[in-house]
Coordinates of C-alpha atoms in Angstrom, one line a residue:
M1 CA -34.0 20.3 53.6
D2 CA -29.8 20.1 53.7
L3 CA -28.4 18.1 56.4
F4 CA -26.1 20.4 57.1
R5 CA -27.1 23.9 57.9
A6 CA -29.7 21.6 60.1
A7 CA -27.0 20.5 61.4
E8 CA -25.5 24.0 61.4
R9 CA -29.0 25.1 63.2
L10 CA -29.7 22.3 65.8
M11 CA -25.3 23.5 67.3
V12 CA -26.6 27.2 67.7
M13 CA -24.2 28.2 65.4
N14 CA -23.8 31.7 65.0
D15 CA -20.4 33.6 63.9
R16 CA -18.7 33.6 67.2
T17 CA -19.2 30.2 68.2
W18 CA -18.0 29.4 64.5
A19 CA -14.8 31.0 65.0
R20 CA -14.6 28.7 68.7
P21 CA -14.8 25.1 67.0
A22 CA -11.8 26.4 64.8
N23 CA -9.5 26.7 67.7
A24 CA -7.1 22.9 67.1
L25 CA -8.0 21.7 70.5
S26 CA -11.3 21.6 69.8
V27 CA -11.1 20.0 66.9
Y28 CA -8.9 17.1 68.1
S29 CA -11.3 17.1 71.4
R30 CA -14.5 16.4 69.3
I31 CA -12.5 14.0 67.0
G32 CA -11.3 12.2 70.3
G33 CA -14.3 12.8 72.1
G34 CA -15.5 10.5 69.6
I35 CA -14.8 7.7 71.1
G36 CA -16.3 8.5 75.0
I37 CA -19.8 9.0 73.0
F38 CA -19.5 5.7 71.5
L39 CA -18.5 4.2 75.5
A40 CA -21.0 6.0 77.3
L41 CA -23.7 5.3 75.0
Y42 CA -22.3 1.5 75.0
S43 CA -22.2 1.4 78.8
A44 CA -25.8 0.8 78.7
H45 CA -24.7 -3.0 77.7
W46 CA -23.0 -2.3 81.3
V47 CA -24.6 -0.6 83.7
G48 CA -28.4 -0.4 81.8
W49 CA -30.6 3.1 83.0
W50 CA -26.9 3.7 84.3
A51 CA -25.5 4.8 81.4
C52 CA -27.6 8.2 80.9
L53 CA -24.8 10.3 82.5
P54 CA -22.4 9.8 80.5
V55 CA -25.1 9.9 77.6
L56 CA -26.0 12.6 79.2
L57 CA -22.1 14.4 79.8
A58 CA -21.3 13.6 76.4
V59 CA -24.6 15.5 74.6
A60 CA -23.2 18.3 76.7
W61 CA -19.7 17.6 76.1
T62 CA -20.9 17.6 72.0
W63 CA -22.9 20.7 72.1
A64 CA -20.3 22.4 74.8
N65 CA -16.6 21.9 72.5
P66 CA -18.0 24.9 69.9
R67 CA -18.4 27.3 72.7
L68 CA -15.3 25.9 75.1
F69 CA -12.0 27.2 74.0
A70 CA -11.0 30.6 72.3
P71 CA -10.6 31.5 68.6
P72 CA -7.3 30.9 67.0
D73 CA -4.8 32.5 66.2
H74 CA -4.3 32.4 63.2
A75 CA -6.3 30.5 60.5
D76 CA -3.3 28.4 58.9
G77 CA -3.1 25.0 60.5
W78 CA -5.1 21.6 59.3
A79 CA -8.1 21.9 61.8
Q80 CA -8.8 25.5 61.3
R81 CA -8.7 25.1 58.0
G82 CA -11.0 22.2 58.0
V83 CA -13.6 24.3 60.0
L84 CA -13.6 26.9 57.7
G85 CA -13.9 25.3 55.0
E86 CA -16.8 23.1 56.2
R87 CA -18.1 26.7 56.9
A88 CA -17.3 27.3 53.3
F89 CA -19.0 24.3 52.2
L90 CA -22.5 25.7 54.0
N91 CA -22.6 28.7 52.6
R92 CA -22.6 27.6 49.4
A93 CA -25.6 29.0 47.8
N94 CA -24.5 31.7 48.3
V95 CA -20.3 31.6 47.1
P96 CA -20.5 27.8 45.1
V97 CA -18.1 25.9 45.7
P98 CA -15.7 23.7 42.4
A99 CA -17.7 20.6 41.4
E100 CA -15.1 18.3 43.3
F101 CA -15.7 19.7 46.6
E102 CA -18.9 19.7 47.0
R103 CA -18.9 15.7 45.2
A104 CA -16.7 15.3 48.0
C105 CA -18.0 16.1 51.0
W106 CA -21.1 14.1 49.9
L107 CA -19.4 11.4 49.5
T108 CA -17.5 11.4 53.1
T109 CA -20.4 12.5 54.5
G110 CA -22.5 9.6 53.0
L111 CA -19.9 7.0 54.1
T112 CA -20.3 8.5 57.4
A113 CA -23.2 7.9 57.5
A114 CA -23.1 4.4 55.6
F115 CA -20.8 3.4 58.6
M116 CA -22.7 4.6 61.5
V117 CA -25.3 1.5 60.1
P118 CA -23.1 -1.3 61.6
A119 CA -22.2 1.0 64.7
I120 CA -26.0 1.8 65.8
L121 CA -26.5 -2.4 65.3
G122 CA -23.5 -3.4 67.2
L123 CA -25.1 -1.3 69.4
A124 CA -28.4 -1.9 69.9
V125 CA -27.5 -6.1 70.3
G126 CA -24.7 -4.9 72.3
D127 CA -21.8 -6.1 69.9
L128 CA -19.0 -4.0 71.0
A129 CA -16.5 -5.4 67.8
L130 CA -19.0 -4.5 65.2
G131 CA -20.2 -1.8 67.1
L132 CA -16.3 0.2 67.3
T133 CA -15.4 -1.1 64.2
G134 CA -18.1 0.6 62.8
W135 CA -17.9 3.9 64.9
L136 CA -14.7 3.9 64.2
A137 CA -15.2 3.9 60.0
A138 CA -17.4 6.5 60.6
M139 CA -14.9 8.6 62.1
S140 CA -12.5 8.4 59.9
A141 CA -15.0 9.2 57.4
K142 CA -15.4 12.1 59.1
I143 CA -11.9 13.3 59.4
W144 CA -11.4 12.3 55.6
F145 CA -14.3 14.9 55.8
V146 CA -12.6 17.6 57.5
D147 CA -9.6 17.5 55.5
R148 CA -11.3 17.4 52.0
C149 CA -12.9 20.5 54.0
A150 CA -9.4 21.8 54.4
L151 CA -8.6 21.8 51.3
L152 CA -11.8 23.5 49.8
W153 CA -10.8 26.2 52.2
D154 CA -7.2 26.6 50.1
A155 CA -9.8 27.1 46.7
M156 CA -11.7 29.5 48.3
K157 CA -10.3 31.6 51.3
D158 CA -9.4 34.2 48.7
R159 CA -12.2 34.2 45.9
H160 CA -14.6 36.4 47.6
P161 CA -14.3 39.0 50.6
T162 CA -16.5 37.0 53.7
Y163 CA -14.1 34.1 53.6
E164 CA -11.1 36.9 53.5
A165 CA -12.8 38.3 56.6
W166 CA -12.9 35.3 58.2
A167 CA -9.2 33.6 57.6
R168 CA -8.2 36.7 60.1
A169 CA -7.1 35.6 63.1
D170 CA -8.5 39.1 64.5
W171 CA -12.0 36.7 65.4
D172 CA -12.4 38.4 68.7
A173 CA -11.8 41.7 67.9
R174 CA -14.7 41.7 65.2
L175 CA -17.2 39.1 66.2
P176 CA -20.4 40.6 68.4
S177 CA -20.4 39.9 71.8
A178 CA -22.0 36.0 72.5

């Protein structure tokens, strides 16, 4: 099973929702929102079962964020290129990506998962320093993943008609209604 495809299905991503998270505001608010997710989870140590409320809000934000922002008006920025590169990586079975980019995506994802171990352990035992350090390291690895995807996009955008269409700025005009 492809871990990346499973995440895409879990988030119910389609053409319309893929256009929207490429908006820089969506990307940067997801990066900034990561610490909010950690604090929502950690709040169980402060407020007990009341932590369900901020955790539910964090889950709702994670699901809603890719749907809240308008598609960007260009595909030239780092955030837009990162999202388009991630999508190209997910499409690697149809349009192969260079091996060095596939390795980089798997490496950064592996690091993200590895750093989540101390994050989860810190959350479980209530060690704020351990949990927060692991969480921030995992977020850093995820940002590195997005950066590698931006470079992947630069390498792939002219290699296939599908990618050329993804790069056009008229996303709303060419996507079917939600």
